[in-house]
mmCIF file of C-alpha atoms in Angstrom:
data_model
loop_
_atom_site.group_PDB
_atom_site.id
_atom_site.type_symbol
_atom_site.label_atom_id
_atom_site.label_comp_id
_atom_site.label_asym_id
_atom_site.label_seq_id
_atom_site.Cartn_x
_atom_site.Cartn_y
_atom_site.Cartn_z
ATOM 1 C CA MET A 1 4.961 0.619 78.930
ATOM 2 C CA ARG A 2 6.492 2.415 75.953
ATOM 3 C CA PRO A 3 7.172 0.261 72.927
ATOM 4 C CA GLU A 4 10.822 1.393 72.752
ATOM 5 C CA ALA A 5 11.369 0.160 76.407
ATOM 6 C CA VAL A 6 9.898 -3.179 75.640
ATOM 7 C CA GLU A 7 12.105 -3.692 72.637
ATOM 8 C CA LEU A 8 15.285 -2.965 74.603
ATOM 9 C CA GLY A 9 14.921 -6.173 76.461
ATOM 10 C CA PHE A 10 15.518 -5.133 80.057
ATOM 11 C CA ASN A 11 14.261 -7.203 82.855
ATOM 12 C CA PRO A 12 11.637 -5.753 85.339
ATOM 13 C CA ASP A 13 14.287 -4.829 87.962
ATOM 14 C CA GLU A 14 16.446 -2.890 85.315
ATOM 15 C CA LEU A 15 13.297 -1.227 83.922
ATOM 16 C CA ARG A 16 12.162 -0.209 87.518
ATOM 17 C CA PHE A 17 15.609 1.459 88.069
ATOM 18 C CA LEU A 18 15.824 3.124 84.689
ATOM 19 C CA ARG A 19 12.336 4.534 85.004
ATOM 20 C CA LYS A 20 13.627 6.541 88.007
ATOM 21 C CA LEU A 21 16.023 8.324 85.550
ATOM 22 C CA ASN A 22 13.054 10.109 83.809
ATOM 23 C CA ARG A 23 14.814 13.336 82.849
ATOM 24 C CA PRO A 24 18.200 13.880 81.139
ATOM 25 C CA ALA A 25 19.559 15.699 84.269
ATOM 26 C CA LYS A 26 18.764 12.691 86.434
ATOM 27 C CA ILE A 27 20.606 10.369 83.874
ATOM 28 C CA GLN A 28 23.569 12.732 84.039
ATOM 29 C CA ASP A 29 23.528 12.712 87.859
ATOM 30 C CA PHE A 30 23.602 8.917 87.875
ATOM 31 C CA LEU A 31 26.511 8.758 85.459
ATOM 32 C CA GLU A 32 28.391 11.022 87.692
ATOM 33 C CA THR A 33 28.194 8.415 90.375
ATOM 34 C CA LEU A 34 29.865 5.750 88.267
ATOM 35 C CA PRO A 35 33.719 5.450 88.361
ATOM 36 C CA ILE A 36 35.490 5.586 85.028
ATOM 37 C CA ASN A 37 36.083 2.297 83.394
ATOM 38 C CA PHE A 38 39.897 2.327 82.958
ATOM 39 C CA GLU A 39 39.858 -0.978 81.228
ATOM 40 C CA SER A 40 42.481 -2.412 83.528
ATOM 41 C CA LYS A 41 41.754 -5.972 82.291
ATOM 42 C CA GLY A 42 41.513 -5.050 78.623
ATOM 43 C CA GLU A 43 39.403 -2.986 76.357
ATOM 44 C CA THR A 44 35.675 -3.219 76.764
ATOM 45 C CA LEU A 45 32.508 -1.892 75.147
ATOM 46 C CA MET A 46 29.789 -2.921 77.561
ATOM 47 C CA SER A 47 26.137 -2.806 76.975
ATOM 48 C CA PRO A 48 23.918 -0.650 79.321
ATOM 49 C CA ARG A 49 22.980 -3.879 81.189
ATOM 50 C CA ARG A 50 26.612 -4.725 81.870
ATOM 51 C CA VAL A 51 27.300 -1.114 82.948
ATOM 52 C CA LEU A 52 24.480 -1.376 85.398
ATOM 53 C CA GLN A 53 26.030 -4.672 86.685
ATOM 54 C CA GLU A 54 29.681 -3.569 86.802
ATOM 55 C CA ARG A 55 28.888 0.066 88.024
ATOM 56 C CA CYS A 56 31.568 1.714 85.923
ATOM 57 C CA ALA A 57 31.755 3.157 82.307
ATOM 58 C CA HIS A 58 34.040 4.867 79.832
ATOM 59 C CA CYS A 59 32.647 7.557 77.557
ATOM 60 C CA MET A 60 30.740 5.402 74.976
ATOM 61 C CA GLU A 61 29.525 2.979 77.564
ATOM 62 C CA GLY A 62 28.129 5.957 79.445
ATOM 63 C CA ALA A 63 26.564 7.324 76.205
ATOM 64 C CA LEU A 64 24.964 3.931 75.571
ATOM 65 C CA LEU A 65 23.529 3.714 79.057
ATOM 66 C CA ALA A 66 22.254 7.251 78.747
ATOM 67 C CA ALA A 67 20.657 6.452 75.410
ATOM 68 C CA ALA A 68 18.890 3.480 76.802
ATOM 69 C CA ALA A 69 17.634 5.480 79.772
ATOM 70 C CA LEU A 70 16.429 8.187 77.463
ATOM 71 C CA ALA A 71 14.540 5.551 75.438
ATOM 72 C CA VAL A 72 12.826 4.219 78.538
ATOM 73 C CA ALA A 73 11.926 7.866 79.315
ATOM 74 C CA GLY A 74 10.222 8.283 75.873
ATOM 75 C CA HIS A 75 13.151 9.792 73.961
ATOM 76 C CA LYS A 76 14.882 8.409 70.939
ATOM 77 C CA PRO A 77 18.120 6.455 71.884
ATOM 78 C CA LEU A 78 20.804 8.490 70.066
ATOM 79 C CA LEU A 79 24.485 8.857 69.842
ATOM 80 C CA LEU A 80 26.739 11.754 68.689
ATOM 81 C CA ASP A 81 30.178 10.835 67.562
ATOM 82 C CA LEU A 82 32.894 13.476 68.052
ATOM 83 C CA VAL A 83 36.049 12.609 66.027
ATOM 84 C CA THR A 84 39.371 14.136 66.483
ATOM 85 C CA VAL A 85 42.875 14.006 64.964
ATOM 86 C CA GLU A 86 44.704 10.693 65.523
ATOM 87 C CA LYS A 87 46.725 11.946 68.557
ATOM 88 C CA ASP A 88 43.666 12.571 70.676
ATOM 89 C CA TYR A 89 40.737 10.351 71.781
ATOM 90 C CA TYR A 90 37.320 10.353 70.207
ATOM 91 C CA HIS A 91 34.212 11.064 72.362
ATOM 92 C CA VAL A 92 30.704 9.915 72.227
ATOM 93 C CA VAL A 93 27.727 11.551 73.822
ATOM 94 C CA ALA A 94 23.958 10.890 74.006
ATOM 95 C CA PRO A 95 22.006 13.768 72.492
ATOM 96 C CA PHE A 96 18.446 14.434 73.248
ATOM 97 C CA GLN A 97 15.805 17.087 72.308
ATOM 98 C CA ILE A 98 13.510 19.102 74.622
ATOM 99 C CA ALA A 99 11.101 21.443 72.908
ATOM 100 C CA GLY A 100 13.096 21.218 69.720
ATOM 101 C CA PHE A 101 16.427 22.171 71.170
ATOM 102 C CA TRP A 102 19.349 19.698 71.485
ATOM 103 C CA GLY A 103 21.355 18.905 74.668
ATOM 104 C CA ALA A 104 23.711 16.028 75.480
ATOM 105 C CA ILE A 105 24.561 13.586 78.348
ATOM 106 C CA SER A 106 28.319 12.790 78.638
ATOM 107 C CA LYS A 107 30.463 10.484 80.693
ATOM 108 C CA THR A 108 34.006 11.905 81.002
ATOM 109 C CA ASN A 109 36.757 11.939 83.636
ATOM 110 C CA HIS A 110 37.727 15.577 82.984
ATOM 111 C CA ALA A 111 36.311 19.061 83.733
ATOM 112 C CA VAL A 112 35.517 19.541 80.015
ATOM 113 C CA LEU A 113 33.410 17.690 77.371
ATOM 114 C CA ARG A 114 30.592 17.294 79.769
ATOM 115 C CA TYR A 115 26.715 17.685 79.953
ATOM 116 C CA ARG A 116 25.068 20.204 77.624
ATOM 117 C CA GLU A 117 21.888 21.838 78.359
ATOM 118 C CA PRO A 118 19.181 21.666 75.661
ATOM 119 C CA ILE A 119 19.692 25.136 74.168
ATOM 120 C CA TYR A 120 21.223 24.206 70.751
ATOM 121 C CA LYS A 121 19.043 24.554 67.573
ATOM 122 C CA THR A 122 20.946 21.945 65.561
ATOM 123 C CA ILE A 123 23.104 18.934 66.064
ATOM 124 C CA ARG A 124 25.935 20.906 64.433
ATOM 125 C CA GLU A 125 25.620 23.538 67.008
ATOM 126 C CA LEU A 126 25.723 20.931 69.744
ATOM 127 C CA ALA A 127 28.827 19.297 68.212
ATOM 128 C CA LEU A 128 30.525 22.739 67.771
ATOM 129 C CA SER A 129 29.980 23.439 71.561
ATOM 130 C CA TYR A 130 32.656 20.964 72.260
ATOM 131 C CA PHE A 131 35.223 22.377 69.912
ATOM 132 C CA HIS A 132 37.045 24.823 72.163
ATOM 133 C CA GLU A 133 37.301 22.390 75.051
ATOM 134 C CA TYR A 134 38.979 19.731 72.838
ATOM 135 C CA PHE A 135 42.727 20.124 72.931
ATOM 136 C CA LEU A 136 46.074 18.312 73.639
ATOM 137 C CA ASP A 137 48.533 19.145 76.413
ATOM 138 C CA ASP A 138 50.347 21.558 73.991
ATOM 139 C CA GLY A 139 47.049 23.499 73.381
ATOM 140 C CA SER A 140 46.456 22.400 69.913
ATOM 141 C CA LYS A 141 42.672 21.996 69.142
ATOM 142 C CA THR A 142 41.743 18.525 67.813
ATOM 143 C CA LEU A 143 37.987 18.160 67.124
ATOM 144 C CA ARG A 144 37.521 17.650 63.334
ATOM 145 C CA SER A 145 34.186 16.055 62.607
ATOM 146 C CA TYR A 146 30.985 14.680 64.023
ATOM 147 C CA ALA A 147 28.337 12.059 63.186
ATOM 148 C CA GLY A 148 24.745 12.008 64.404
ATOM 149 C CA PRO A 149 22.177 11.775 65.571
ATOM 150 C CA PHE A 150 22.846 8.065 65.213
ATOM 151 C CA ASN A 151 19.658 6.184 66.072
ATOM 152 C CA LEU A 152 20.142 3.000 68.002
ATOM 153 C CA SER A 153 16.586 1.842 67.585
ATOM 154 C CA ARG A 154 17.439 0.021 64.409
ATOM 155 C CA PHE A 155 19.773 -2.315 66.364
ATOM 156 C CA ASN A 156 17.227 -3.410 68.986
ATOM 157 C CA LYS A 157 17.051 -6.901 67.562
ATOM 158 C CA LYS A 158 20.837 -7.164 67.967
ATOM 159 C CA HIS A 159 20.312 -6.502 71.763
ATOM 160 C CA TRP A 160 22.612 -3.543 72.036
ATOM 161 C CA ALA A 161 21.081 -2.530 75.340
ATOM 162 C CA THR A 162 21.377 -6.052 77.007
ATOM 163 C CA SER A 163 24.062 -8.020 75.320
ATOM 164 C CA GLU A 164 26.646 -9.887 77.450
ATOM 165 C CA GLU A 165 29.247 -9.518 74.814
ATOM 166 C CA ASP A 166 31.145 -6.393 74.029
ATOM 167 C CA LEU A 167 29.612 -4.340 71.398
ATOM 168 C CA TRP A 168 32.483 -3.883 68.995
ATOM 169 C CA TRP A 169 30.168 -4.214 65.976
ATOM 170 C CA LEU A 170 28.249 -1.242 67.174
ATOM 171 C CA SER A 171 31.479 0.847 67.273
ATOM 172 C CA ASP A 172 32.118 -0.244 63.713
ATOM 173 C CA GLU A 173 28.632 0.897 62.717
ATOM 174 C CA LEU A 174 29.219 4.343 64.141
ATOM 175 C CA ASP A 175 32.688 4.696 62.563
ATOM 176 C CA ASN A 176 31.095 3.807 59.114
ATOM 177 C CA VAL A 177 28.299 6.396 59.086
ATOM 178 C CA LYS A 178 28.671 9.842 57.354
ATOM 179 C CA HIS A 179 30.754 12.248 59.313
ATOM 180 C CA TYR A 180 30.534 15.962 58.784
ATOM 181 C CA GLN A 181 33.756 18.131 58.804
ATOM 182 C CA ILE A 182 33.805 20.950 61.197
ATOM 183 C CA LEU A 183 36.783 22.911 59.729
ATOM 184 C CA SER A 184 37.982 23.926 56.249
ATOM 185 C CA GLN A 185 41.669 23.363 55.414
ATOM 186 C CA LYS A 186 42.332 27.094 55.832
ATOM 187 C CA GLN A 187 40.721 27.169 59.207
ATOM 188 C CA LYS A 188 42.900 24.201 60.402
ATOM 189 C CA THR A 189 46.036 26.162 59.705
ATOM 190 C CA SER A 190 45.033 29.235 61.690
ATOM 191 C CA LEU A 191 43.744 27.807 64.907
ATOM 192 C CA ARG A 192 44.931 29.498 68.091
ATOM 193 C CA ARG A 193 46.309 27.212 70.867
ATOM 194 C CA ALA A 194 44.409 26.902 74.172
ATOM 195 C CA ASP A 195 45.690 29.184 76.931
ATOM 196 C CA LYS A 196 47.852 27.747 79.719
ATOM 197 C CA ILE A 197 45.093 27.973 82.303
ATOM 198 C CA GLU A 198 42.769 26.100 79.951
ATOM 199 C CA ILE A 199 45.408 23.339 79.582
ATOM 200 C CA THR A 200 45.860 23.198 83.475
ATOM 201 C CA ALA A 201 42.041 22.921 83.973
ATOM 202 C CA GLY A 202 41.851 20.209 81.329
ATOM 203 C CA LYS A 203 44.217 18.040 83.222
ATOM 204 C CA LEU A 204 41.826 17.858 86.226
ATOM 205 C CA GLU A 205 40.515 14.307 86.819
ATOM 206 C CA GLU A 206 37.323 13.195 88.696
ATOM 207 C CA TRP A 207 38.414 9.598 89.090
ATOM 208 C CA LYS A 208 41.941 8.287 89.786
ATOM 209 C CA ARG A 209 43.365 4.985 88.399
#
């Protein structure tokens, strides 16, 4: 068994299941079967173990589960934080490398901000691939910075993969790492708004409340 998989702390049944998700595409396919966690009983940040138990996830919970599954499959468990203006919602994905190129696994309820094939040379390229899909209902584009790759391995002793408690401390850790700006001040003032058809497509939802 890979050392990373042992350190995550999953039980034999959990590991048996996760080993079936041995490629990024399979991990993404599994995430697509999980309903969105609308947090109807209050905000959550469930560990991968709890996501497997509850069978639902929001974006960061999905990214954490994907990172854990990637670790079991022999990849590094990584996160990529995508940060927007205050009016919009941040997004977190699980990046991975194949033959030196970056891709990402993503849990979202919309037709955009989804899976990325491993075709990007750098993490910045990968982050920028989400820029034109990230806009408000008025068409204004909102993605401003990114952080990553954020390696979860250093938190194995804090049981990020199997904790029964919400992982708010991990969210804080991610917030506090260095983020890289995407736009200059001049670029921010000259952005074209998304077209009406893009806005309409952006409102499509996979799971209903």
